Tab-separated table of C-alpha atoms and ligand atoms in Angstrom:
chain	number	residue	atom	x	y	z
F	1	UNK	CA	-4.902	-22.541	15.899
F	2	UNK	CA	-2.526	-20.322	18.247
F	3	UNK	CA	-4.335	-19.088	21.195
F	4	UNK	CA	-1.758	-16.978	22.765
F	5	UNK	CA	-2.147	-13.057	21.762
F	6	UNK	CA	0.789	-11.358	19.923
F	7	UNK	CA	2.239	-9.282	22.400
F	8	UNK	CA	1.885	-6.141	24.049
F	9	UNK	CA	0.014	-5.559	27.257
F	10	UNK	CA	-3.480	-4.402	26.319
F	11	UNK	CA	-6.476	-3.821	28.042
F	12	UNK	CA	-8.900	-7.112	25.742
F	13	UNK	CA	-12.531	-6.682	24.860
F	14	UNK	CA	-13.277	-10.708	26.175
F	15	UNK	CA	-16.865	-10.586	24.258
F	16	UNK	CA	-15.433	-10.928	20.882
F	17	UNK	CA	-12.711	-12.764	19.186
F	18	UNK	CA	-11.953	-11.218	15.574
F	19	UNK	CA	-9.368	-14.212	13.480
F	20	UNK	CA	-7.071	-13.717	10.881
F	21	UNK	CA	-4.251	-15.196	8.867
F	22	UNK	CA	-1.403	-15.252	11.054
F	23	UNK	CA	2.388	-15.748	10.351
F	24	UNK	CA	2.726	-18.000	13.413
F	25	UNK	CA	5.758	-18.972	15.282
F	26	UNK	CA	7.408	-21.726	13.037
F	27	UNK	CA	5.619	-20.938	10.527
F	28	UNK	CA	7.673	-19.512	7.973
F	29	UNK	CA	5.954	-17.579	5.025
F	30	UNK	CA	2.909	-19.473	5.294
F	31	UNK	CA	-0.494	-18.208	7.241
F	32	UNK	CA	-2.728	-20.165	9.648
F	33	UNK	CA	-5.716	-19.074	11.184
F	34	UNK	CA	-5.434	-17.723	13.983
F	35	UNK	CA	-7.983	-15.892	16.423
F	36	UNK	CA	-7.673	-12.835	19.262
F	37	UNK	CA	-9.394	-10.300	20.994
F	38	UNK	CA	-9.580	-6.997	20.162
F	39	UNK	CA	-8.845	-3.846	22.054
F	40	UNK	CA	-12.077	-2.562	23.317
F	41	UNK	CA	-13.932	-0.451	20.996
F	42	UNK	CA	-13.019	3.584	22.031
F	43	UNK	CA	-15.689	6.208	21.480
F	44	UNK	CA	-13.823	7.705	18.423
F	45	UNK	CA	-13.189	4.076	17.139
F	46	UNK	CA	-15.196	1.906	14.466
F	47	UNK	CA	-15.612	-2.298	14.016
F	48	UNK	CA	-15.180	-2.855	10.193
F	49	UNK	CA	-16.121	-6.176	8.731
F	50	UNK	CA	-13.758	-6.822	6.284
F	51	UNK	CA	-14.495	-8.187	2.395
F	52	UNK	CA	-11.703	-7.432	0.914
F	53	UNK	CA	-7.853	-7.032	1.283
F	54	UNK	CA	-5.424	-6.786	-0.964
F	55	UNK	CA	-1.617	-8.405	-1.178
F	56	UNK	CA	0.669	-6.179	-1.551
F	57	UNK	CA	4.764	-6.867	-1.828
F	58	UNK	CA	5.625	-5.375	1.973
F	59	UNK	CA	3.103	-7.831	3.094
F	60	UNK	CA	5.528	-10.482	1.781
F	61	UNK	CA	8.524	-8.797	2.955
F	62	UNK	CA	7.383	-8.532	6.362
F	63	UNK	CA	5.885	-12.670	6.207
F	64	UNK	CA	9.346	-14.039	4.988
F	65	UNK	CA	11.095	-11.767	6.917
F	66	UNK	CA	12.906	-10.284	4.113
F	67	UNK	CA	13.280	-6.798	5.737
F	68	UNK	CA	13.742	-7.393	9.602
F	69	UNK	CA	12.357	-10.648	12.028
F	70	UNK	CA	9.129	-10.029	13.225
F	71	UNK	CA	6.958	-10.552	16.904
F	72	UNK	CA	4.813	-14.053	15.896
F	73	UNK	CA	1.732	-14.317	16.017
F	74	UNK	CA	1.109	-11.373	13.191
F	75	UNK	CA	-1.933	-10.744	10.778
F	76	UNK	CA	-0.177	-8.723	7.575
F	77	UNK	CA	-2.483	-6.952	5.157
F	78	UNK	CA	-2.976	-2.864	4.514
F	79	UNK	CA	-4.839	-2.493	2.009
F	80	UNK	CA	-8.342	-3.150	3.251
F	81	UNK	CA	-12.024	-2.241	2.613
F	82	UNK	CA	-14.872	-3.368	4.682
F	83	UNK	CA	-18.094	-1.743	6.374
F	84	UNK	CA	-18.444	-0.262	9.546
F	85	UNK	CA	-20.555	-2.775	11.887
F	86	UNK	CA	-20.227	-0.953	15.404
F	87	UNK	CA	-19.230	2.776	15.892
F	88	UNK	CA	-18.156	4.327	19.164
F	89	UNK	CA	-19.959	7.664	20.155
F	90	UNK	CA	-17.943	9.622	18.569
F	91	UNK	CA	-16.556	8.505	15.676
F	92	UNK	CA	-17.284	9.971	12.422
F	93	UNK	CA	-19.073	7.038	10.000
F	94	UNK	CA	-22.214	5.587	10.154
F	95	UNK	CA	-23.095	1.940	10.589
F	96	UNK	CA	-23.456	0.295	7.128
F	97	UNK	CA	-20.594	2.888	5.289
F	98	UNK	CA	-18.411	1.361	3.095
F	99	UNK	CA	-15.223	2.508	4.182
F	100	UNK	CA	-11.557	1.574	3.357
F	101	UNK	CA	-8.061	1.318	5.625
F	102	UNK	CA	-4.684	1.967	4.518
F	103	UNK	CA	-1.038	1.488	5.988
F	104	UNK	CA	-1.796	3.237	9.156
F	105	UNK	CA	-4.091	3.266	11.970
F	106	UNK	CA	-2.994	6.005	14.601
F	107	UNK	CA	-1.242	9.050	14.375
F	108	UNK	CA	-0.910	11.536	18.171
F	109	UNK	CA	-3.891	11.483	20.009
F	110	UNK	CA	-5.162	13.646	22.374
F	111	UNK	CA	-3.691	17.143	23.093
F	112	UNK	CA	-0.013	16.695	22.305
F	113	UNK	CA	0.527	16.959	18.333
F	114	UNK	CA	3.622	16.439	16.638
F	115	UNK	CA	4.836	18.750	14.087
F	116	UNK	CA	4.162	16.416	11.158
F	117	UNK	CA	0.080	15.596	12.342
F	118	UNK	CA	0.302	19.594	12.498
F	119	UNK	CA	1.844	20.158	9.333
F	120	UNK	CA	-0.887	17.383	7.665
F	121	UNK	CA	1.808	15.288	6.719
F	122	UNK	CA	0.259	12.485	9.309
F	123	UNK	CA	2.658	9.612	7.726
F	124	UNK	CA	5.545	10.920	9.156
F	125	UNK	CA	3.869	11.139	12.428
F	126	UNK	CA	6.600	10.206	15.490
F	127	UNK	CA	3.408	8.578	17.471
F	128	UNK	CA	2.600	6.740	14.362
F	129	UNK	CA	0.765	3.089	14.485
F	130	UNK	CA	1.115	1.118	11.269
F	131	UNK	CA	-1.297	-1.403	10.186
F	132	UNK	CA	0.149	-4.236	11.310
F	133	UNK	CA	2.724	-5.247	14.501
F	134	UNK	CA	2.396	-1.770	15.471
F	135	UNK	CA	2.805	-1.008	19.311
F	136	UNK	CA	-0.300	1.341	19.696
F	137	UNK	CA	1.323	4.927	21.074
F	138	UNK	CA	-2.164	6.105	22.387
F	139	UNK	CA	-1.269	4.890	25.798
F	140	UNK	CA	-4.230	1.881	25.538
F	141	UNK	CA	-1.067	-0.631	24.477
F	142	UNK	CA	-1.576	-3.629	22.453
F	143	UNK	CA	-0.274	-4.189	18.987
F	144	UNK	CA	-1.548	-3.747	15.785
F	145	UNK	CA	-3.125	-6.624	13.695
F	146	UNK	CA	-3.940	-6.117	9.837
F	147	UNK	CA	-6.361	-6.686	7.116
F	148	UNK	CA	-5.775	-10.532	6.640
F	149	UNK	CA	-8.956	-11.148	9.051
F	150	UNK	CA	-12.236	-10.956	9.427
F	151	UNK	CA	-12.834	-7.653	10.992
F	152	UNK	CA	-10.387	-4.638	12.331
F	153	UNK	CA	-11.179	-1.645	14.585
F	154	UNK	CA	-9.685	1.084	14.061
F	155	UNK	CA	-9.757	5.428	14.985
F	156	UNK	CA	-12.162	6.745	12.438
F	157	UNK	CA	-9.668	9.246	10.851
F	158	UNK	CA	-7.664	6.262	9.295
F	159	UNK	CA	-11.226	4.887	7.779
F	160	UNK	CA	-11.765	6.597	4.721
F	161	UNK	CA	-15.386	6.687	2.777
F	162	UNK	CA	-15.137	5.257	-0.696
F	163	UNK	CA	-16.910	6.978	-3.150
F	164	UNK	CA	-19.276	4.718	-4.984
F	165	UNK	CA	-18.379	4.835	-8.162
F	166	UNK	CA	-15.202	2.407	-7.186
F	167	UNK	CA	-16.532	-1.118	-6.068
F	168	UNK	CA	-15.357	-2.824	-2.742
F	169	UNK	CA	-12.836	-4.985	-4.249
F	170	UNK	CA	-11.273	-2.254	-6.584
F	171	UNK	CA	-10.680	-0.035	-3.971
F	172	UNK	CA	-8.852	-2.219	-2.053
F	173	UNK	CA	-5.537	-0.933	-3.815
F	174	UNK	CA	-5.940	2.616	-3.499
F	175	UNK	CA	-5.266	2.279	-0.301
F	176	UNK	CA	-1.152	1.240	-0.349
F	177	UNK	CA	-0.167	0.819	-4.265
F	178	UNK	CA	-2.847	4.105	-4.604
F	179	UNK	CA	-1.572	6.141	-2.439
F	180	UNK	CA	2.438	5.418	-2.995
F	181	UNK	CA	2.329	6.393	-6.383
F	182	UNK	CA	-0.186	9.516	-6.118
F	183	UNK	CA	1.877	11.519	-3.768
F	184	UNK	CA	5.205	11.773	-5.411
F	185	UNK	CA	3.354	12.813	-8.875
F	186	UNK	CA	1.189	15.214	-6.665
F	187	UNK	CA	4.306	16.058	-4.494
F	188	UNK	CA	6.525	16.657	-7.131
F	189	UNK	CA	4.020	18.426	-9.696
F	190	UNK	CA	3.603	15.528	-12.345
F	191	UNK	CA	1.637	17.668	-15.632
F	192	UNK	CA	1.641	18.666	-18.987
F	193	UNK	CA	5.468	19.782	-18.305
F	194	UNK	CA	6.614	16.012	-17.057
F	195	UNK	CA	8.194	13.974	-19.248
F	196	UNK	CA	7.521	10.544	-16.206
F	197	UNK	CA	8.998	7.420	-16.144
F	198	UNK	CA	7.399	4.578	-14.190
F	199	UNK	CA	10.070	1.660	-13.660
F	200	UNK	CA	8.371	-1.690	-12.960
F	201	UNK	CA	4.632	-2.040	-14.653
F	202	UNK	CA	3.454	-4.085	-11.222
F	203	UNK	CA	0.661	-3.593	-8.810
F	204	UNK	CA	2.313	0.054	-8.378
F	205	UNK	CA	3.340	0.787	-11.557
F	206	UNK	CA	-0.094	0.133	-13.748
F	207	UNK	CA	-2.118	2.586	-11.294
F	208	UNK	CA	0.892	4.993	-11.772
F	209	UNK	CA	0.693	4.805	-15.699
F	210	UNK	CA	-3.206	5.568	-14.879
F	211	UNK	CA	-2.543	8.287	-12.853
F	212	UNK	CA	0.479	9.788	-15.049
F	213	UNK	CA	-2.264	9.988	-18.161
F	214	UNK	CA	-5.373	11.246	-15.970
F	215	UNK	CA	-2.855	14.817	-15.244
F	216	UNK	CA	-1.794	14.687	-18.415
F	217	UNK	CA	1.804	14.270	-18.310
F	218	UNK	CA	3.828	15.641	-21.552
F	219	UNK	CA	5.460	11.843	-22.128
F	220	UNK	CA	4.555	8.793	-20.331
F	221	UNK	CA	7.406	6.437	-20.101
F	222	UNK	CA	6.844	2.405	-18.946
F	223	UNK	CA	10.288	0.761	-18.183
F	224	UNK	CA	10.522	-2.796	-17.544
F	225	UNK	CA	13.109	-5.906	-18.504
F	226	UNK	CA	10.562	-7.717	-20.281
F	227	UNK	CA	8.174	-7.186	-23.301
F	228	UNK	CA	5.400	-9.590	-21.443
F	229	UNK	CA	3.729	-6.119	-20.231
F	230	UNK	CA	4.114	-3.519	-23.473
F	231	UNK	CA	0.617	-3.705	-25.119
F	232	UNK	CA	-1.139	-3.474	-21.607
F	233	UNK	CA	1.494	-0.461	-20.330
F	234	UNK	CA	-0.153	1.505	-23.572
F	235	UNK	CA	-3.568	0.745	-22.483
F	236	UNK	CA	-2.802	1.533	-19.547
F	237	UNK	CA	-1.568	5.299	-20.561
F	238	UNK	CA	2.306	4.472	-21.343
F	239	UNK	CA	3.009	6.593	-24.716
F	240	UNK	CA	6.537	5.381	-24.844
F	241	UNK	CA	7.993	2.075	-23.722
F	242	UNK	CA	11.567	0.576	-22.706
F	243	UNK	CA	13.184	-2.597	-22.293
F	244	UNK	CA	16.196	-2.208	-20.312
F	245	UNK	CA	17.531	-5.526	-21.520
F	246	UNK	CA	17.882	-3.346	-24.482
F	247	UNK	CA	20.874	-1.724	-23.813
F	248	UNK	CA	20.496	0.559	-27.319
F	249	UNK	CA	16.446	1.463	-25.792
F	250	UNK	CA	18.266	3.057	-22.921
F	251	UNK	CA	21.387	5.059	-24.539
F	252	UNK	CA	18.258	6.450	-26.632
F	253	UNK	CA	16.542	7.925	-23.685
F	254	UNK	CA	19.303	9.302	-22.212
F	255	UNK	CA	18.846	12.207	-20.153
F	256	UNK	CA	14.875	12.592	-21.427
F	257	UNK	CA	12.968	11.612	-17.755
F	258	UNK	CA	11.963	14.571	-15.536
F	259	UNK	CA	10.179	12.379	-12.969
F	260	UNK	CA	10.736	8.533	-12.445
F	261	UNK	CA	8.899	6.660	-9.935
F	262	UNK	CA	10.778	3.275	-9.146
F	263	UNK	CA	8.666	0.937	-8.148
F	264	UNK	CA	11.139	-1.857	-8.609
F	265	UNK	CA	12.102	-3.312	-5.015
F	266	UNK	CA	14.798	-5.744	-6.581
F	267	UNK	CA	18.216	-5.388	-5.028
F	268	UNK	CA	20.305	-5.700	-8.510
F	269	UNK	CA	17.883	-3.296	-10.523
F	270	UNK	CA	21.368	-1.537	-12.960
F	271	UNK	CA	20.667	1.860	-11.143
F	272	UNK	CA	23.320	3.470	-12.962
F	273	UNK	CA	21.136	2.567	-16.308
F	274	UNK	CA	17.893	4.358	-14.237
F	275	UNK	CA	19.816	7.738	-13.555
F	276	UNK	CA	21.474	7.805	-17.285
F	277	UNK	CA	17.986	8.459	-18.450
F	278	UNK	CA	17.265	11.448	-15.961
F	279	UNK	CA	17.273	14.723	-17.468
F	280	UNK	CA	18.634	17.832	-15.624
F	281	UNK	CA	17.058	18.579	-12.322
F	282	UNK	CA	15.127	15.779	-12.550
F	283	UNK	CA	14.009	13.345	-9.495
F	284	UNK	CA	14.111	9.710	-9.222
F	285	UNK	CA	11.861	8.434	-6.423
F	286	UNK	CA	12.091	5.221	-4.676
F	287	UNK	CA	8.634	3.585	-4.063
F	288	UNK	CA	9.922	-0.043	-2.966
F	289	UNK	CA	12.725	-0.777	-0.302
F	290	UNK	CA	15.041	-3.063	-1.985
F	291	UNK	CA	16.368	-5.609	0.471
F	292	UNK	CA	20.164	-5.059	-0.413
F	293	UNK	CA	21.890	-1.585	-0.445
F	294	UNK	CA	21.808	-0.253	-3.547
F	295	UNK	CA	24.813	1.166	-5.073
F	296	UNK	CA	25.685	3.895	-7.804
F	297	UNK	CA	28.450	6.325	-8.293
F	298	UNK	CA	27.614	10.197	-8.516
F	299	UNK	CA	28.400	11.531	-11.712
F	300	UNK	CA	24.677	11.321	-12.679
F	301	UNK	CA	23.733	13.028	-9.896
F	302	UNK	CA	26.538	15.795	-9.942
F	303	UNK	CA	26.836	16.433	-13.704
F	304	UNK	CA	23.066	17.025	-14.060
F	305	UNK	CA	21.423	18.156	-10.461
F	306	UNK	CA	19.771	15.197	-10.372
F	307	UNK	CA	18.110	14.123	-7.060
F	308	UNK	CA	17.550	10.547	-5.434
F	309	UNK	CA	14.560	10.725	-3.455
F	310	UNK	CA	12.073	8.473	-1.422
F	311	UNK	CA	8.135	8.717	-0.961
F	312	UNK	CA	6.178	7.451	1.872
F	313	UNK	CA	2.594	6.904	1.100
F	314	UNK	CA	0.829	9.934	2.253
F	315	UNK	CA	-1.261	11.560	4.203
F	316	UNK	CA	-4.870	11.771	5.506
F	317	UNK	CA	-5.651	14.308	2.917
F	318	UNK	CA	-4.028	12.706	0.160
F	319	UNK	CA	-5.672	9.879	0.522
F	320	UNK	CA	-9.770	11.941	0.454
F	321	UNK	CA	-8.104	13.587	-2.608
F	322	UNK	CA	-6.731	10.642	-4.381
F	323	UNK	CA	-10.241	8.551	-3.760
F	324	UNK	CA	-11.730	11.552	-5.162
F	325	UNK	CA	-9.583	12.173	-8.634
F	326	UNK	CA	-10.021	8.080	-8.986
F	327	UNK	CA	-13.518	7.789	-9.002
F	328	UNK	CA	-13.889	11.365	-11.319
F	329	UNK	CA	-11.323	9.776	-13.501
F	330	UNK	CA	-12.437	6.254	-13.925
F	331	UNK	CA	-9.103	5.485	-12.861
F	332	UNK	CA	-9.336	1.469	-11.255
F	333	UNK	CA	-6.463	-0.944	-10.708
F	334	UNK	CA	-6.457	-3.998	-12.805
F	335	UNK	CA	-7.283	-6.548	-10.363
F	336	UNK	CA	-7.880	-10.424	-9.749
F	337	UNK	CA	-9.819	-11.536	-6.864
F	338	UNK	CA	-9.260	-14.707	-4.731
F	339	UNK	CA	-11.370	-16.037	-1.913
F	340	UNK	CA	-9.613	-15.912	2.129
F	341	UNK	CA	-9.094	-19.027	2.092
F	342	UNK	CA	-6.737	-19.539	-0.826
F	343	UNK	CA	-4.454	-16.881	0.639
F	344	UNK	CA	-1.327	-18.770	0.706
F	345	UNK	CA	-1.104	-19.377	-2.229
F	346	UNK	CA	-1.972	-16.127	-3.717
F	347	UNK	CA	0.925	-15.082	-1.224
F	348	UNK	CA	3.214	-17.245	-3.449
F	349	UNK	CA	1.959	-15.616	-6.379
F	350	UNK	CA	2.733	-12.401	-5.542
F	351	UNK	CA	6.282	-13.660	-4.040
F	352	UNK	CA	6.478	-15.059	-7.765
F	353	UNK	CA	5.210	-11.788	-9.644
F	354	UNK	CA	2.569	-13.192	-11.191
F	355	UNK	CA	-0.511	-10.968	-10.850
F	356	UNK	CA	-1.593	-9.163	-13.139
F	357	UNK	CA	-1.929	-6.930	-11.332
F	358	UNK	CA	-3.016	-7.262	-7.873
F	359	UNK	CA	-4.778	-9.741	-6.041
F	360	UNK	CA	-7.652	-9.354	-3.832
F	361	UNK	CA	-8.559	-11.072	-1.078
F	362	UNK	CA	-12.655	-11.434	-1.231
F	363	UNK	CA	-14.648	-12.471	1.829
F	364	UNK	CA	-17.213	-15.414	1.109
F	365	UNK	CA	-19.857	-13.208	2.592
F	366	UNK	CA	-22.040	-16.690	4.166
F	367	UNK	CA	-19.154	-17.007	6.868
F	368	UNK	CA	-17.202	-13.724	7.541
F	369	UNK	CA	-18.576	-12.533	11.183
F	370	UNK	CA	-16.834	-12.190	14.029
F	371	UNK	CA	-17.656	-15.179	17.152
F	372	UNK	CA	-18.388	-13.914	20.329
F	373	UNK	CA	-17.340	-15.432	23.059
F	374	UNK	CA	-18.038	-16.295	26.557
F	375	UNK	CA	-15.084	-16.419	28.444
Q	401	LIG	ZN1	1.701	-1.998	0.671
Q	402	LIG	ZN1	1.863	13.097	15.107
């Protein structure tokens, strides 16, 4: 156990030490426990106690340090539900709601708003706090600690009231691999006019097949390397399926896709294969980060008006709308749950793309509370 707290001059609430599974220093990819107090509760804050969280890919990235070294001690995880056991005065849930947090926490506070929080397009906020190793821009410093824990505080805006149709664990998802694939199909129009591809059938992709079929897209394409995931992509809404290790598959969809969300983060993905299949004026939208440039010449692009594009989540509305449209449409990701305490290795299983198709992190409810403390 690591005693030292990651980072960040912040004013501590000493009563109460919330722990978590920290990427420690030396640690490498693996998580220990770790414990640390929180920032003291604010009036428009809430205390969540955490039972679920699921693992999503960036919380691997960001472990292993695939995408940039990170400030150790850590606690990864954004995709969490919980229920709200304190409340400051003002914040807007009640003690007991079931409420779930996504990949941010803060957006401007106070009287000075940035364009985007005034535009409702919160995610691109420039006073943004992510979920986790965050600096906190809401002049109380500190630094953000995720989902991997017992409990989180966090402004009441970024906890969102799920609707109870969708259990605790299922809703876990919505809340990173939900909301990344909702937006672009929302953004860019996704209906009875979209012929969509979804590229990778993954912990995005199989809520984005859901999605695709619950606003009725014209043609729903799944595109993956393998065959392993076929009969599940047409349960899951595919009406059309591709291997691209069949190079014939692909010359036959050439130029048919009007919308293709990539959900693939793998740096030697054949992207000159992905933009043969885009129709004119067509947009192919980058969900994952890939760790590598990638590289592609332009005569796809040029010959056909045919746009590269990335998607970032989305924002505070999208995220009350999307909860909404899931629970009217019965619309759940395909999930696997796994207790805390086995967390590393579900972390390796997700490294390994094995679930099927997300894990989630359960609490055992007899131990989760946080320990107060005395000094
Ligand atoms: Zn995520
Ligand atoms: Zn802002």
């Amino acid at each position: 156990m690591f005693s030292s707290p990651a980072g960040g001059a912040s004013e501590e609430d000493k009563s109460v030490k919330f722990t978590g599974w920290a990427a420690v220093p030396g640690g490498d990819g693996v998580l220990q426990k770790w414990s640390y107090h929180p920032r003291p509760l604010s009036a428009d804050e809430v205390e969540i106690e955490i039972t679920h969280c699921g693992i999503c890919g960036s919380d691997i990235h960001f472990m292993t340090e695939g995408w940039s070294s990170i400030t150790r001690p850590a606690i990864p995880g954004h995709e969490i539900v919980g229920t709200v056991v304190k409340r400051g005065k003002d914040a807007t849930h009640q003690i007991g709601d079931r409420v779930g947090v996504g990949c941010l926490v803060s957006c401007c506070r106070g009287s000075s708003v940035c364009n985007w929080c005034r535009k409702g397009e919160d995610q691109f906020c420039e006073n943004k706090t992510v979920t986790f190793n965050s600096p906190f821009k809401d002049g109380r410093g500190g630094i953000s600690k995720g989902g991997f824990a017992d409990r989180i505080r966090v402004y009441s805006d970024y906890a969102f009231k799920i609707p109870k149709e969708i259990s605790s664990a299922e809703a876990a998802s919505f809340f990173c691999a939900g909301i990344t694939t909702y937006t672009p199909l929302k953004r860019y129009k996704a209906g009875p006019n979209t012929r969509l591809g979804v590229i990778g059938i993954g912990g995005l992709g199989h809520i984005a097949l859901q999605w695709a079929a619950a606003m009725g897209c014209q043609e729903i394409v799944a595109i993956s390397g393998r065959d392993n995931k076929k009969d599940e992509a047409f349960k899951l809404g595919a009406t059309k399926f591709i291997n691209t290790s069949d190079k014939e598959q692909i010359k036959e969809a050439a130029k048919s896709i009007d919308l293709c969300l990539c959900t693939n983060g793998s740096s030697n993905s054949n992207w000159e294969e992905y933009l043969s299949m885009m129709a004119p004026l067509s947009q192919l939208v980058l969900l994952a980060i890939p760790e590598e440039p990638i590289t592609f010449v332009g005569s796809h692009l040029v010959s056909r008006d045919v746009a590269i594009v990335g998607s970032h989540l989305g924002s505070k509305g999208d995220i009350e709308e999307m909860l909404e449209f899931a629970a009217k449409q019965g619309i759940r990701p395909w999930i696997e749950k796994r207790p805390f305490d086995d967390i590393n290795e579900a972390c390796k299983d997700v490294h390994a793309g094995k679930p099927r198709y997300r894990i989630i992190l359960e609490m055992d409810p007899s131990v989760s509370t946080a320990t107060p403390t005395s000094s």
